[in-house]
Amino acid sequence: MRALVTGGAGFLGSYLCERLLEEGAEVVCMDSFLTGGPRNVEHLMERPGFRLVESDLTGFVHVPDRLDLVLHFASAASPADYLRYPIETLRVGSVGTLHALGLAREKGARFVLASTSEVYGDPLEHPQKETYWGNVNPVGPRSVYDEAKRFAESLTTAYRHARGTDTGIVRIFNTYGPRMRPFDGRAIPTFIRQSLTGEPITITGDGSQTRSICYVEDTVSGILAMARSDFAGPVNIGNPDEVTMLELATLIRDLTGSSSEITFVDRPADDPKVRRPDTTLAAERLGWRALVPAEEGLRRTIEWFRAELGALELLERAI
Ligand SMILES: NC(=O)c1ccc[n+]([C@@H]2O[C@H](COP(=O)([O-])OP(=O)(O)OC[C@H]3O[C@@H](n4cnc5c(N)ncnc54)[C@H](O)[C@@H]3O)[C@@H](O)[C@H]2O)c1
């Protein structure tokens, strides 16, 4: 098995590279380092069969030799990142996906698109099933991400029907774990960082909006189950345990033993009110479901952040 992981030096991509190598695959990790970096895969550099290539997927892309699998994960993913890089996000979702699909077709490889629960927008159906078409504002600030992913799903489906490419689409729900950047703006890294440094915890809105959070090891198992299948999807990959933002902040504060106060700030435009996957399809077609409870996953993530923030502090003192 020889696999290409686009966005392989990002949070999810780095775990995919790691797991594929453990399973005996050769891995080409392609990344422009826009929001990820070599540090996420530095522990893989000496492993036989691993290659890191710095390349922007929206430019000319070439991968020599055969490929059996293309996992297309390149894209800014945190709201802070895609609002900072709106055009880049639309380009990688459109032109980048076209290039990744072209490569998969040329090599006769299976192609798996990292889509997102954000294709459901601010959902009017709850929990969200794959049959739901979503409620997305095409000109809202989040549209650069949501619509890029919706276009990518459409393009992937067209390649399957018009070009005969073996494709699969996973709609990934909020995933967390070690290697998230403390300042990436997503709720879990923000709450953990604020709790560990004693800063006030900033909840957007009144904290009643919900998310369903999935530990990274579970998400990666679901994605690889999809990669091994010949199922087109789309299929939801997420943990159906739903929590409000206020519950999540309180849980993180308790697990870190912090005394940070909880404060409320403005909620961003078009922020979804609820989010929970219906994972029946993943269970039926892939035999997959999330296994790691939130408390356990958060404990592991907090330990990693403790070390990471400690190292950052030492660095700051040294400068
Ligand atoms: N983490 C989640 O909760 C989540 C949820 C739903 C979907 N996803 C999807 O999974 C994928 C990875 O998300 P993540 O959380 O690991 O984000 P991330 O920002 O950590 O990783 C994305 C990677 O893509 C790279 N990249 C961006 N544009 C590129 C380009 N033009 N060419 C090559 N590389 C490029 C970045 O440098 C980065 O390393 C994304 O496609 C995202 O939409 C993630």
GROMACS .gro file of N, CA and C in nm, residues 7 11 18 21 57 89 99 124 138 155 183 193 201 209 215 220 237 255 277 288 316 318:
model
   66
    7GLY      N    1  -0.220   1.765   0.310
    7GLY     CA    2  -0.243   1.824   0.442
    7GLY      C    3  -0.190   1.733   0.552
   11PHE      N    4  -0.303   1.866   1.182
   11PHE     CA    5  -0.345   1.791   1.301
   11PHE      C    6  -0.394   1.650   1.262
   18GLU      N    7   0.082   0.860   1.056
   18GLU     CA    8   0.136   0.772   1.161
   18GLU      C    9   0.068   0.635   1.158
   21LEU      N   10   0.158   0.426   0.849
   21LEU     CA   11   0.293   0.369   0.860
   21LEU      C   12   0.292   0.248   0.953
   57LEU      N   13  -0.089   2.229  -0.303
   57LEU     CA   14  -0.173   2.143  -0.386
   57LEU      C   15  -0.247   2.220  -0.495
   89THR      N   16  -0.847   2.906   0.126
   89THR     CA   17  -0.939   2.797   0.166
   89THR      C   18  -1.029   2.758   0.049
   99HIS      N   19  -0.701   1.882  -0.831
   99HIS     CA   20  -0.568   1.823  -0.849
   99HIS      C   21  -0.556   1.688  -0.778
  124LEU      N   22  -3.121   2.262   1.049
  124LEU     CA   23  -3.262   2.265   1.087
  124LEU      C   24  -3.310   2.123   1.118
  138PRO      N   25  -2.455   3.124   0.176
  138PRO     CA   26  -2.346   3.123   0.077
  138PRO      C   27  -2.261   3.249   0.075
  155LEU      N   28  -1.761   1.783  -0.661
  155LEU     CA   29  -1.656   1.745  -0.756
  155LEU      C   30  -1.617   1.597  -0.739
  183PHE      N   31  -0.325   2.813   2.002
  183PHE     CA   32  -0.387   2.940   1.960
  183PHE      C   33  -0.465   2.924   1.830
  193ARG      N   34  -0.611   2.598   2.704
  193ARG     CA   35  -0.504   2.696   2.723
  193ARG      C   36  -0.542   2.796   2.831
  201ILE      N   37  -1.197   3.208   3.089
  201ILE     CA   38  -1.241   3.120   2.979
  201ILE      C   39  -1.349   3.195   2.902
  209GLN      N   40  -2.515   2.672   2.294
  209GLN     CA   41  -2.496   2.602   2.166
  209GLN      C   42  -2.420   2.471   2.189
  215TYR      N   43  -1.266   1.212   1.991
  215TYR     CA   44  -1.121   1.205   2.014
  215TYR      C   45  -1.052   1.161   1.885
  220VAL      N   46  -0.968   0.900   1.334
  220VAL     CA   47  -0.872   0.840   1.241
  220VAL      C   48  -0.913   0.694   1.208
  237ILE      N   49  -1.856   1.093   1.042
  237ILE     CA   50  -1.759   1.037   1.137
  237ILE      C   51  -1.754   1.133   1.254
  255LEU      N   52  -1.127   1.939   3.495
  255LEU     CA   53  -1.022   1.840   3.467
  255LEU      C   54  -0.882   1.899   3.481
  277PRO      N   55  -2.385   1.421   1.521
  277PRO     CA   56  -2.396   1.330   1.408
  277PRO      C   57  -2.490   1.214   1.437
  288TRP      N   58  -1.799   0.092   1.236
  288TRP     CA   59  -1.723   0.186   1.318
  288TRP      C   60  -1.812   0.267   1.410
  316GLU      N   61   0.992   3.132   2.586
  316GLU     CA   62   0.973   3.276   2.602
  316GLU      C   63   1.072   3.333   2.703
  318ALA      N   64   1.360   3.217   2.766
  318ALA     CA   65   1.496   3.210   2.714
  318ALA      C   66   1.524   3.324   2.615
   0.00000   0.00000   0.00000
